[in-house]
Coordinates of C-alpha atoms in Angstrom, one line a residue:
Chain A
M1304 CA -24.1 39.6 25.9
T1305 CA -26.0 38.6 22.3
S1306 CA -26.5 42.2 21.2
V1307 CA -22.4 42.5 22.0
T1308 CA -21.4 39.7 19.9
R1309 CA -23.9 41.0 17.0
A1310 CA -22.5 44.5 17.1
L1311 CA -19.3 43.0 17.0
T1312 CA -20.0 40.4 13.8
T1313 CA -21.0 43.8 12.0
A1314 CA -18.0 45.3 12.4
G1315 CA -15.7 43.4 10.2
S1316 CA -12.7 45.6 10.2
R1317 CA -12.5 45.6 13.6
R1318 CA -12.9 41.9 13.8
R1319 CA -9.9 41.3 12.0
R1320 CA -7.8 44.0 13.9
T1321 CA -8.5 42.2 17.3
L1322 CA -7.8 38.8 16.0
R1323 CA -4.5 40.0 14.6
S1324 CA -3.7 41.7 18.0
S1325 CA -4.4 38.3 20.2
G1326 CA -2.0 36.6 17.7
S1327 CA 0.9 39.0 18.2
K1328 CA 0.6 38.5 21.7
T1329 CA 2.0 34.6 21.7
G1330 CA 4.5 35.9 18.9
V1331 CA 7.4 33.7 19.7
A1332 CA 5.2 30.1 19.8
G1333 CA 3.4 31.6 16.7
W1334 CA 6.5 32.3 15.0
I1335 CA 8.0 28.9 15.7
G1336 CA 5.4 27.0 14.5
R1337 CA 5.1 29.2 11.2
A1338 CA 8.9 28.4 10.8
M1339 CA 8.3 24.7 11.5
V1340 CA 5.5 24.6 8.7
W1341 CA 7.4 26.6 6.1
L1342 CA 10.0 24.1 6.9
V1343 CA 7.8 21.0 6.4
V1344 CA 6.5 22.9 2.7
A1345 CA 9.9 23.6 1.8
F1346 CA 10.7 19.7 2.1
N1347 CA 7.4 18.3 0.4
I1348 CA 8.1 20.6 -2.4
F1349 CA 12.1 19.6 -2.2
L1350 CA 11.3 15.8 -2.5
I1351 CA 9.2 16.0 -5.4
A1352 CA 11.7 18.5 -7.1
W1353 CA 14.6 15.9 -6.5
M1354 CA 12.8 13.3 -8.0
V1355 CA 12.5 14.8 -11.2
V1356 CA 16.0 16.2 -10.8
S1357 CA 17.2 12.7 -9.9
S1358 CA 15.4 11.3 -13.0
L1359 CA 17.6 13.0 -15.1
R1360 CA 20.8 12.0 -13.6
S1361 CA 22.8 9.1 -14.6
T1362 CA 23.1 6.3 -11.8
V1363 CA 26.5 6.9 -11.5
D1364 CA 26.4 10.7 -10.8
Y1365 CA 23.7 9.8 -8.3
L1366 CA 25.8 7.4 -6.5
R1367 CA 28.7 9.4 -6.5
Q1368 CA 26.6 12.2 -5.2
P1369 CA 22.5 12.2 -4.5
L1370 CA 22.4 15.9 -4.8
G1371 CA 23.1 17.6 -7.9
L1372 CA 22.2 19.0 -11.0
P1373 CA 20.8 17.3 -14.3
V1374 CA 23.7 18.3 -16.4
P1375 CA 23.6 17.3 -19.1
P1376 CA 20.3 15.9 -18.5
H1377 CA 20.3 11.8 -19.1
L1378 CA 16.6 11.8 -21.0
E1379 CA 17.6 8.0 -21.5
N1380 CA 16.3 6.9 -18.1
Y1381 CA 13.3 7.7 -19.2
A1382 CA 13.6 5.6 -22.1
N1383 CA 15.0 2.7 -20.2
A1384 CA 12.1 2.7 -18.0
W1385 CA 9.7 2.9 -20.6
T1386 CA 11.2 -0.2 -22.6
I1387 CA 13.5 -1.9 -20.2
G1388 CA 11.8 -1.7 -16.8
D1389 CA 8.7 -1.9 -18.5
F1390 CA 7.3 1.2 -17.5
G1391 CA 5.5 2.1 -20.7
V1392 CA 3.5 -0.8 -21.0
A1393 CA 2.8 -0.2 -17.4
F1394 CA 1.5 3.8 -17.8
L1395 CA -0.4 2.9 -20.5
N1396 CA -2.2 -0.1 -18.7
S1397 CA -2.5 2.0 -15.5
A1398 CA -4.1 5.0 -17.6
S1399 CA -6.6 2.9 -19.1
V1400 CA -7.6 1.0 -15.8
T1401 CA -7.7 4.0 -13.8
L1402 CA -9.8 6.1 -16.7
I1403 CA -12.2 3.3 -17.4
S1404 CA -13.1 2.3 -14.0
A1405 CA -13.7 5.8 -12.8
F1406 CA -16.0 6.1 -15.5
F1407 CA -17.7 3.5 -14.8
A1408 CA -17.7 3.8 -10.8
V1409 CA -19.4 7.3 -11.5
A1410 CA -22.0 5.8 -14.2
I1411 CA -23.3 3.3 -11.6
A1412 CA -23.3 5.3 -8.8
A1413 CA -24.5 8.2 -10.0
P1414 CA -28.2 6.9 -10.5
A1415 CA -28.0 5.3 -7.2
A1416 CA -27.1 8.0 -5.6
Y1417 CA -29.6 10.4 -7.2
A1418 CA -32.3 8.2 -6.3
L1419 CA -30.7 7.6 -2.6
S1420 CA -30.8 11.4 -1.7
R1421 CA -34.2 11.8 -3.4
S1422 CA -36.5 9.0 -2.1
T1423 CA -38.8 8.9 1.0
R1424 CA -38.9 5.4 1.1
W1425 CA -38.4 3.9 4.3
I1426 CA -35.5 1.3 2.8
A1427 CA -33.4 4.3 1.3
P1428 CA -31.7 5.6 4.2
K1429 CA -30.9 1.5 5.4
I1430 CA -29.5 1.5 1.5
T1431 CA -27.4 4.5 2.1
A1432 CA -25.9 3.3 5.3
A1433 CA -25.1 -0.2 3.9
F1434 CA -23.0 1.5 1.0
A1435 CA -20.9 3.9 3.9
L1436 CA -20.5 0.7 5.9
G1437 CA -18.7 -0.9 2.4
L1438 CA -16.1 2.5 3.7
G1439 CA -14.9 0.8 6.7
V1440 CA -13.9 -2.4 5.0
P1441 CA -10.2 -3.1 4.8
G1442 CA -9.2 -4.3 1.1
Q1443 CA -7.7 -7.3 2.5
V1444 CA -11.0 -8.6 3.7
L1445 CA -12.1 -8.6 0.0
L1446 CA -8.6 -9.7 -1.7
I1447 CA -9.2 -13.4 -1.3
P1448 CA -12.9 -14.2 -1.8
I1449 CA -12.5 -11.4 -5.0
Y1450 CA -9.7 -13.8 -6.3
I1451 CA -11.2 -16.8 -6.0
G1452 CA -14.2 -15.6 -7.5
L1453 CA -12.7 -14.3 -10.7
A1454 CA -10.4 -17.6 -11.1
Q1455 CA -13.6 -19.3 -10.7
V1456 CA -15.8 -17.0 -13.3
Q1457 CA -12.8 -17.5 -15.5
Q1458 CA -12.8 -21.6 -15.5
N1459 CA -16.6 -21.4 -15.8
T1460 CA -16.9 -18.7 -18.8
G1461 CA -13.6 -18.4 -20.4
I1462 CA -13.5 -15.1 -19.8
P1463 CA -9.8 -13.8 -19.0
L1464 CA -10.4 -12.1 -15.7
I1465 CA -7.0 -13.4 -13.5
D1466 CA -3.8 -11.7 -15.1
S1467 CA -6.0 -9.2 -17.3
Q1468 CA -6.9 -5.6 -17.5
L1469 CA -10.9 -6.6 -17.8
G1470 CA -10.4 -8.2 -14.3
L1471 CA -8.9 -5.7 -12.7
T1472 CA -11.0 -2.7 -14.1
I1473 CA -14.1 -4.7 -12.7
V1474 CA -13.1 -5.3 -9.2
L1475 CA -11.3 -1.4 -9.4
I1476 CA -15.3 -0.3 -10.1
G1477 CA -16.6 -2.5 -7.6
L1478 CA -14.3 -1.2 -5.0
N1479 CA -15.0 2.4 -5.7
L1480 CA -18.6 2.1 -5.4
P1481 CA -19.2 2.8 -2.0
F1482 CA -17.2 6.0 -1.6
T1483 CA -18.7 7.3 -5.0
V1484 CA -21.9 6.9 -3.7
F1485 CA -21.5 8.2 -0.2
L1486 CA -20.0 11.4 -2.0
L1487 CA -22.3 11.5 -4.6
T1488 CA -25.4 11.2 -2.3
G1489 CA -24.4 13.9 -0.2
F1490 CA -24.0 16.0 -3.5
F1491 CA -27.5 15.3 -5.1
A1492 CA -28.9 16.2 -1.6
S1493 CA -27.3 20.0 -1.8
L1494 CA -29.1 20.1 -5.1
P1495 CA -32.3 22.5 -5.2
G1496 CA -35.5 19.7 -6.1
E1497 CA -37.9 22.7 -8.0
I1498 CA -36.4 22.0 -11.3
E1499 CA -36.8 18.5 -11.2
E1500 CA -40.7 19.3 -10.0
A1501 CA -41.4 21.5 -13.1
A1502 CA -39.8 18.7 -15.3
A1503 CA -42.0 16.3 -13.6
L1504 CA -45.0 18.3 -14.1
D1505 CA -44.0 18.7 -17.5
G1506 CA -44.5 14.9 -18.3
A1507 CA -40.6 14.0 -18.4
S1508 CA -39.5 10.7 -17.4
G1509 CA -37.3 10.1 -14.2
I1510 CA -34.5 8.9 -16.3
R1511 CA -35.3 12.1 -19.1
T1512 CA -35.4 14.4 -15.7
F1513 CA -32.0 12.9 -14.8
V1514 CA -29.9 12.9 -17.8
T1515 CA -30.9 16.1 -19.3
I1516 CA -31.3 18.5 -16.0
M1517 CA -30.1 16.7 -13.1
L1518 CA -26.6 15.2 -14.5
P1519 CA -25.6 18.8 -15.9
L1520 CA -26.5 20.0 -12.4
A1521 CA -24.3 17.7 -10.8
R1522 CA -21.6 18.3 -13.2
P1523 CA -18.9 19.5 -10.2
G1524 CA -19.8 16.5 -8.2
L1525 CA -19.4 14.0 -11.1
T1526 CA -16.1 15.6 -11.9
T1527 CA -15.0 15.6 -8.2
A1528 CA -16.3 11.8 -7.7
M1529 CA -14.6 10.7 -11.2
T1530 CA -11.1 12.2 -10.1
L1531 CA -11.3 10.4 -6.8
A1532 CA -12.1 7.1 -7.9
A1533 CA -9.1 7.7 -10.6
I1534 CA -6.5 8.5 -8.0
G1535 CA -7.6 5.7 -6.4
S1536 CA -7.4 3.2 -9.0
W1537 CA -4.2 4.9 -10.2
N1538 CA -2.5 3.8 -7.0
E1539 CA -4.4 0.6 -6.1
T1540 CA -1.8 -2.1 -5.1
L1541 CA -3.1 -4.9 -2.9
F1542 CA -5.4 -6.4 -5.5
S1543 CA -3.0 -5.2 -8.8
L1544 CA -0.2 -7.3 -7.0
V1545 CA -2.2 -10.4 -6.9
L1546 CA -4.3 -10.2 -10.0
L1547 CA -1.5 -9.1 -12.3
T1548 CA 1.9 -11.4 -12.6
D1549 CA 2.7 -11.1 -16.5
K1550 CA 4.7 -8.2 -17.6
S1551 CA 2.3 -7.0 -20.2
T1552 CA -0.8 -6.5 -17.9
R1553 CA 1.4 -4.7 -15.1
T1554 CA 0.4 -1.1 -13.9
L1555 CA 2.7 1.3 -12.4
P1556 CA 3.0 0.4 -8.9
I1557 CA 3.4 -3.5 -9.8
A1558 CA 6.3 -2.2 -12.1
L1559 CA 7.9 -0.2 -9.7
I1560 CA 7.7 -2.9 -6.8
Q1561 CA 9.3 -5.2 -9.7
I1562 CA 12.1 -3.2 -10.7
M1563 CA 12.6 -2.8 -7.0
N1564 CA 12.7 -6.4 -6.2
S1565 CA 15.2 -7.2 -9.2
A1566 CA 17.3 -4.3 -8.1
A1567 CA 17.9 -6.3 -4.6
F1568 CA 19.6 -8.8 -6.9
N1569 CA 21.0 -7.0 -9.8
G1570 CA 21.9 -3.7 -8.5
A1571 CA 19.6 -1.0 -8.8
D1572 CA 19.4 1.4 -12.1
W1573 CA 18.7 4.3 -9.7
G1574 CA 18.0 6.8 -12.9
S1575 CA 15.3 4.5 -14.1
I1576 CA 13.4 4.3 -11.0
F1577 CA 13.4 7.8 -10.6
A1578 CA 12.2 8.0 -13.5
G1579 CA 9.3 5.2 -13.2
M1580 CA 8.4 7.2 -9.6
T1581 CA 8.5 10.6 -11.6
L1582 CA 5.8 8.8 -14.0
M1583 CA 3.7 7.9 -11.1
V1584 CA 4.0 11.0 -9.4
L1585 CA 3.7 13.7 -11.9
P1586 CA 0.3 12.8 -13.6
L1587 CA -1.1 13.0 -9.8
L1588 CA 0.9 16.4 -9.4
I1589 CA -0.9 17.8 -12.7
V1590 CA -4.6 16.4 -11.7
Y1591 CA -4.0 18.1 -8.2
T1592 CA -2.9 21.5 -9.3
W1593 CA -5.3 21.6 -11.9
L1594 CA -8.7 20.4 -9.6
G1595 CA -6.6 20.7 -6.4
R1596 CA -9.5 22.4 -4.6
R1597 CA -12.0 19.7 -5.6
I1598 CA -10.0 17.0 -4.6
V1599 CA -9.4 18.3 -0.9
A1600 CA -13.0 19.4 -0.8
G1601 CA -14.3 15.8 -2.1
M1602 CA -12.1 13.8 0.4
T1603 CA -12.9 16.2 3.5
V1604 CA -16.8 16.4 2.6
G1605 CA -18.1 13.6 4.5
A1606 CA -16.0 14.5 7.7
G1607 CA -16.7 18.3 7.3
K1608 CA -20.6 17.8 7.5
Chain B
M1024 CA -52.1 18.0 -18.1
T1025 CA -52.1 18.6 -14.3
T1026 CA -55.4 17.3 -14.4
S1027 CA -54.4 13.6 -15.8
S1028 CA -51.3 13.4 -12.8
T1029 CA -53.8 13.9 -10.5
T1030 CA -55.9 11.1 -11.3
L1031 CA -53.1 9.1 -11.8
A1032 CA -51.8 9.7 -8.4
A1033 CA -54.9 9.2 -7.0
G1034 CA -55.0 5.8 -8.6
G1035 CA -51.9 4.8 -6.6
S1036 CA -52.0 1.2 -5.1
P1037 CA -53.3 0.8 -2.0
A1038 CA -50.6 -0.3 -0.2
R1039 CA -48.4 2.6 -1.5
G1040 CA -51.4 4.9 -1.0
K1041 CA -51.2 3.9 2.8
R1042 CA -47.8 4.7 3.7
F1043 CA -47.4 8.4 1.5
P1044 CA -50.8 9.3 0.8
T1045 CA -49.8 12.2 -0.9
H1046 CA -48.5 11.3 -4.4
S1047 CA -46.8 14.8 -6.4
P1048 CA -45.8 13.6 -10.2
M1049 CA -42.3 14.2 -9.3
E1050 CA -42.5 11.9 -6.3
R1051 CA -44.3 9.1 -8.7
V1052 CA -41.2 9.7 -11.3
R1053 CA -39.0 8.9 -8.7
R1054 CA -40.5 5.8 -7.1
R1055 CA -40.5 4.7 -10.8
V1056 CA -37.2 4.9 -11.2
F1057 CA -35.9 4.4 -7.9
W1058 CA -34.8 0.4 -8.2
P1059 CA -33.8 0.5 -11.6
F1060 CA -31.5 3.4 -10.5
V1061 CA -30.3 1.7 -7.1
L1062 CA -29.9 -2.1 -8.3
P1063 CA -26.9 -2.0 -9.9
A1064 CA -24.8 -0.5 -7.8
L1065 CA -25.9 -2.6 -4.9
A1066 CA -25.5 -5.3 -6.5
G1067 CA -22.0 -4.3 -7.0
M1068 CA -22.2 -3.6 -3.2
V1069 CA -23.1 -7.5 -3.0
I1070 CA -20.5 -9.1 -5.2
F1071 CA -17.8 -7.1 -4.1
Y1072 CA -18.1 -6.5 -0.7
F1073 CA -20.9 -8.6 1.4
A1074 CA -20.8 -11.7 -0.3
P1075 CA -17.0 -11.7 -0.1
I1076 CA -17.5 -11.0 3.5
V1077 CA -19.7 -14.0 4.5
F1078 CA -17.4 -16.1 1.7
V1079 CA -14.0 -14.9 4.1
A1080 CA -15.9 -15.6 7.4
W1081 CA -16.6 -19.7 5.8
L1082 CA -13.2 -20.1 4.4
S1083 CA -12.0 -18.9 7.9
L1084 CA -13.0 -22.2 9.2
N1085 CA -11.6 -24.5 6.6
K1086 CA -7.7 -25.3 5.5
W1087 CA -7.4 -25.0 1.4
S1088 CA -4.8 -24.3 -0.7
G1089 CA -7.1 -23.1 -4.2
F1090 CA -6.8 -26.3 -5.2
G1091 CA -9.3 -29.6 -4.5
P1092 CA -11.9 -29.6 -1.8
M1093 CA -11.9 -27.2 1.6
R1094 CA -11.3 -29.2 4.3
F1095 CA -13.5 -28.0 7.6
V1096 CA -11.3 -27.2 10.6
G1097 CA -13.3 -25.1 12.9
T1098 CA -11.4 -23.0 14.9
A1099 CA -8.1 -24.4 13.9
N1100 CA -7.0 -21.1 11.7
Y1101 CA -7.6 -19.0 14.6
Q1102 CA -5.5 -21.0 17.2
Q1103 CA -2.7 -21.0 15.1
L1104 CA -2.9 -17.6 14.3
W1105 CA -3.0 -16.7 18.5
L1106 CA 0.3 -19.0 18.5
D1107 CA 1.9 -17.3 15.3
P1108 CA 4.5 -14.5 17.0
T1109 CA 4.4 -12.6 13.4
F1110 CA 0.6 -12.3 13.6
T1111 CA 0.8 -11.1 17.2
T1112 CA 3.2 -8.3 15.8
S1113 CA 1.3 -7.4 13.1
I1114 CA -1.8 -6.5 15.2
V1115 CA 0.7 -5.0 17.7
N1116 CA 2.2 -2.8 14.9
T1117 CA -1.8 -1.8 13.5
F1118 CA -2.3 -0.4 17.0
K1119 CA 0.9 1.2 17.1
I1120 CA -0.3 2.7 14.0
L1121 CA -3.8 3.5 15.2
V1122 CA -3.1 5.1 18.5
I1123 CA 0.8 6.2 18.5
V1124 CA 0.5 7.7 14.7
G1125 CA -3.3 8.7 15.6
V1126 CA -2.7 11.2 18.5
I1127 CA 0.6 12.3 17.4
T1128 CA -1.3 13.2 14.0
F1129 CA -4.1 14.7 15.3
V1130 CA -1.8 17.1 17.9
L1131 CA 0.0 18.2 14.8
A1132 CA -3.2 18.8 12.3
F1133 CA -4.9 20.8 15.7
A1134 CA -1.6 22.5 16.2
L1135 CA -1.3 23.5 12.2
T1136 CA -4.9 24.6 12.2
L1137 CA -4.0 27.1 15.1
V1138 CA -1.1 28.2 13.0
L1139 CA -2.6 28.2 9.6
R1140 CA -5.6 30.3 11.0
Q1141 CA -3.6 33.6 10.7
M1142 CA -1.0 32.8 8.7
T1143 CA -0.7 34.3 4.7
G1144 CA -0.4 32.0 2.5
K1145 CA -2.6 29.4 4.4
H1146 CA -4.2 27.6 1.3
F1147 CA -0.8 27.0 -0.4
V1148 CA 0.7 25.6 2.9
R1149 CA -2.5 23.1 2.9
S1150 CA -2.5 22.4 -0.2
V1151 CA 1.5 21.2 -0.4
L1152 CA 0.8 19.2 3.0
F1153 CA -2.2 17.9 1.8
F1154 CA -0.7 16.2 -1.3
P1155 CA 1.5 13.4 0.2
N1156 CA -1.9 11.7 1.0
L1157 CA -2.5 11.1 -2.6
I1158 CA 0.6 9.7 -3.4
N1159 CA 1.0 5.7 -3.5
A1160 CA 3.0 4.9 0.1
L1161 CA 5.3 2.7 -2.6
I1162 CA 7.1 5.9 -3.1
F1163 CA 7.6 7.1 0.4
A1164 CA 9.1 3.6 0.9
I1165 CA 11.4 4.0 -1.6
F1166 CA 12.2 7.3 -0.8
A1167 CA 13.1 6.1 2.6
G1168 CA 15.5 3.7 1.4
M1169 CA 17.0 6.5 -0.9
L1170 CA 17.3 9.0 2.0
F1171 CA 18.2 7.0 5.4
N1172 CA 20.6 4.3 3.5
P1173 CA 24.3 4.9 5.2
N1174 CA 25.6 6.9 2.1
G1175 CA 22.1 8.6 1.3
L1176 CA 20.7 12.0 1.3
V1177 CA 20.2 12.4 4.9
N1178 CA 23.6 11.1 6.2
T1179 CA 25.2 13.3 3.4
A1180 CA 23.4 16.3 5.0
L1181 CA 24.6 15.1 8.2
H1182 CA 28.3 15.0 6.8
W1183 CA 27.6 18.8 5.8
V1184 CA 27.0 20.1 9.5
G1185 CA 29.7 17.5 10.6
I1186 CA 27.9 14.8 12.1
T1187 CA 29.9 11.6 10.9
D1188 CA 28.6 9.1 13.7
A1189 CA 24.6 9.1 12.3
P1190 CA 22.4 6.6 13.7
K1191 CA 21.5 3.2 11.6
W1192 CA 18.0 4.8 10.3
L1193 CA 17.6 1.6 8.1
A1194 CA 18.3 -1.4 11.4
P1195 CA 15.7 -3.5 11.5
D1196 CA 14.9 -2.4 15.0
N1197 CA 14.5 1.2 13.9
Q1198 CA 12.6 0.3 10.9
F1199 CA 8.8 0.7 12.9
T1200 CA 9.7 3.9 14.2
L1201 CA 11.0 5.4 10.7
I1202 CA 7.4 4.4 9.0
M1203 CA 5.5 5.7 11.8
A1204 CA 7.4 9.3 11.4
I1205 CA 6.6 8.9 7.7
L1206 CA 2.8 8.1 8.1
I1207 CA 2.6 10.6 10.5
W1208 CA 4.0 13.2 7.9
S1209 CA 1.7 11.9 4.9
S1210 CA -1.3 12.0 7.0
T1211 CA -1.2 15.0 9.0
G1212 CA -2.1 17.3 6.0
Y1213 CA -5.0 15.4 5.4
F1214 CA -6.6 15.6 8.9
T1215 CA -5.6 19.0 8.9
S1216 CA -7.9 20.2 6.1
I1217 CA -10.9 18.1 7.6
I1218 CA -10.6 20.1 11.0
M1219 CA -9.8 23.1 9.6
S1220 CA -13.1 22.5 7.4
G1221 CA -14.7 22.2 10.6
V1222 CA -12.9 24.9 12.6
D1223 CA -13.8 27.4 9.4
Q1224 CA -17.4 26.7 10.3
I1225 CA -17.3 28.4 14.0
P1226 CA -18.5 31.9 13.9
P1227 CA -15.8 34.3 14.4
Y1228 CA -17.8 36.4 17.3
Y1229 CA -17.3 33.5 19.5
Y1230 CA -13.7 34.5 19.1
E1231 CA -14.5 37.9 19.6
A1232 CA -16.3 37.3 23.0
A1233 CA -13.7 35.0 24.2
S1234 CA -10.7 37.3 23.5
L1235 CA -12.9 40.4 25.1
D1236 CA -13.0 38.1 28.1
G1237 CA -9.2 37.9 27.9
A1238 CA -8.9 34.4 26.8
G1239 CA -5.6 33.9 25.0
P1240 CA -5.2 31.5 21.9
I1241 CA -4.6 28.3 23.9
R1242 CA -7.5 28.8 26.4
Q1243 CA -9.8 29.9 23.1
F1244 CA -8.6 26.7 21.4
F1245 CA -9.7 24.6 24.8
T1246 CA -13.1 26.5 25.0
V1247 CA -14.0 27.6 22.0
T1248 CA -12.3 25.5 18.7
L1249 CA -12.2 22.1 20.6
P1250 CA -15.8 22.0 21.8
L1251 CA -17.3 23.6 18.5
S1252 CA -15.5 21.3 16.4
W1253 CA -15.8 18.1 18.3
D1254 CA -17.9 16.3 15.7
V1255 CA -15.2 16.4 13.1
V1256 CA -12.9 15.2 15.3
S1257 CA -14.8 12.3 16.1
V1258 CA -15.1 11.7 12.6
C1259 CA -11.5 12.3 12.1
A1260 CA -10.7 9.2 14.6
I1261 CA -13.2 7.1 12.7
L1262 CA -11.3 7.7 9.9
W1263 CA -7.9 7.2 10.9
T1264 CA -9.1 3.7 12.6
M1265 CA -10.2 2.7 9.2
S1266 CA -7.2 3.6 7.2
S1267 CA -4.6 2.6 9.8
V1268 CA -5.9 -1.1 9.2
K1269 CA -5.2 -0.6 5.5
V1270 CA -1.6 0.5 5.7
F1271 CA 0.4 -1.8 3.3
E1272 CA 2.1 -0.5 0.6
L1273 CA 4.5 1.6 3.0
I1274 CA 5.5 -1.9 4.6
L1275 CA 5.6 -4.0 1.7
V1276 CA 8.8 -2.4 0.0
F1277 CA 10.2 -0.3 3.0
G1278 CA 13.5 0.7 2.5
G1279 CA 13.6 -1.1 -0.7
T1280 CA 13.3 -4.8 0.5
R1281 CA 11.5 -7.6 -1.7
A1282 CA 7.9 -7.1 -1.8
S1283 CA 8.2 -10.9 -0.9
S1284 CA 9.8 -10.6 2.3
P1285 CA 9.3 -7.3 4.1
N1286 CA 11.3 -7.7 7.5
S1287 CA 8.8 -9.5 9.6
Q1288 CA 9.2 -7.0 12.3
N1289 CA 7.3 -4.1 10.2
W1290 CA 4.1 -6.6 9.0
T1291 CA 0.9 -5.2 9.6
T1292 CA -2.5 -7.1 9.1
A1293 CA -2.9 -6.3 5.6
I1294 CA 0.6 -7.5 4.8
Y1295 CA 0.3 -11.0 6.9
V1296 CA -3.4 -11.6 4.8
Y1297 CA -1.3 -10.9 1.4
L1298 CA 1.7 -13.0 2.4
S1299 CA 0.3 -15.4 3.9
A1300 CA -2.2 -16.5 1.1
F1301 CA 0.1 -15.5 -2.2
Q1302 CA 3.6 -15.5 -1.3
A1303 CA 3.6 -18.4 1.5
N1304 CA 6.5 -20.8 0.8
A1305 CA 4.2 -23.4 2.1
G1306 CA 1.9 -23.0 -0.1
R1307 CA -1.3 -21.0 -0.3
A1308 CA -2.8 -21.0 3.4
F1309 CA -5.9 -19.3 2.3
G1310 CA -7.8 -20.4 4.9
L1311 CA -5.3 -19.1 7.6
A1312 CA -5.6 -15.8 5.4
A1313 CA -8.8 -15.5 5.8
A1314 CA -9.1 -15.7 9.5
A1315 CA -6.5 -12.9 9.7
A1316 CA -8.4 -10.9 7.2
L1317 CA -11.6 -11.2 9.2
V1318 CA -9.6 -10.3 12.5
S1319 CA -8.8 -7.5 11.1
L1320 CA -12.3 -6.7 10.1
A1321 CA -13.6 -7.4 13.4
L1322 CA -10.9 -4.6 14.6
V1323 CA -12.6 -2.3 12.7
A1324 CA -16.1 -3.0 13.4
V1325 CA -15.3 -3.0 17.2
L1326 CA -13.0 0.2 17.4
T1327 CA -15.2 2.1 15.1
L1328 CA -18.2 1.1 17.3
G1329 CA -16.3 1.7 20.3
L1330 CA -15.1 5.2 19.1
R1331 CA -18.3 6.3 18.2
R1332 CA -19.6 5.5 21.7
L1333 CA -16.9 6.8 22.9
L1334 CA -16.7 10.1 21.3
R1335 CA -20.6 10.9 21.4
R1336 CA -21.5 14.1 22.6
E1337 CA -24.5 16.4 22.6
A1338 CA -24.1 18.5 19.1
I1339 CA -23.7 21.8 19.8
E1340 CA -25.9 23.9 17.3
L1341 CA -23.3 26.7 15.7

């Protein structure tokens, strides 16, 4: 038995042929499956394309016929969304909140993850588990205490935290910690320890070893962690909805909710709404085409092992 | 250099020395930075996770609108929840998402894994199907309104093929079914990726042996794929439990409703907490919302532990 299987693994080309032939035996079911998969793929691509195309059509055209080409392109939808729909301010707010919170989440989580992955202390696995527990806590549990806490701190110190970018950024850094630590602990654990050993023998301090040796080695992991934290922050809605009420502080999801709310009263300017949605999705699509493999790997990493 | 470090290592404090008799230079360096490195993140965890959970537990035993002193009421908030039909609906909906959407998503994800295994362009397909998982579900909620409204894209398309009596997709009674369909569509790609990462680790010679023994693809799936990727399946179940309790954005503006008043038949626990704390007409019911929040946390905890028990098998070494 074992010798047979071993012989088969070495015969790579034969293996492939066997798999193919076993696949073609269930031709009909297989082809139906494939057809359906391609149909869903086509639907997904169509949705994105439809959103972008519709963002360039006038509301009148869209209402007359939901499918159509953007001739001539109505770029003023973007101008309207940017100014009247406040998507301009929201886009910049979202971008700054996202980038700053993702950077600091990784900056705080990376040293912790490194120390936890390397430590032999009895408490290290317990702390790692505590971070992992945070993954299961739904946002609605934390919403009210964090809101009250921010309001209290604002009252006592005068630092603006409610209805401010600062408040949301701090909250997002905190909320991103469990996943970032979890992801990076696994990543640091997979890095070899020999180089650190050499550095320690040369008398390098722990901080120096971390900054000059481990961080460059961990760059792929840090990029993944930062990207995933950024995606999470870019999409965050629940806390933003409670913490940001003023037009000047809104992020994109909140601007979108607001424009939908006012559409319920004044009739919808679909052109601007499509433009706003495109502003929300397109940056994600760009990041995804650029770093897709890492994003998928990062989001499935904990599960695959 | 080496001499000095060995002397230093030997001179470690006795308590440490007992637990860790050998201190290599690296070990010593690591031990020195442990707390400075871990504490900032740990402090963040305490401030943003552990302290809030303790506070929410306390708050759930009080009535409070955010102003003035809290009034201790014992379990009154929980009794009020129990009698509130909207809360019952929220819990039932959360369970529907957990079980119905979960099971269908899993079956589809496994079917997809089977189909994708031997398909050309499988990486492209996988990444296209994964993408909805990265998009804020607000977008899908608004899309639902655009696609399924009486003059929307779906009915326009149906009109072309001659169907003029399309169902009322967005009627209140149909909305939750549509919501579940959207959840299935948007999460299948994610779980397919996880399951595929588990299935990819199964060595091909198991399939060889199975097909030599005459097992077809279906048989191979049940005797090779499923048992050997069981760990991944149980992880997926737990991941789905965690995310099903968080469903929020999709319901909030589903079909283009106002965020302050989504259709009460669609509520989930997340929506219930948000609306009763921050949109309630009768003022902010922080205590009631806290109780609902704690119920949803208990739900995740019990289900996660239960699933771990239930799905635990002896790990099969590959």
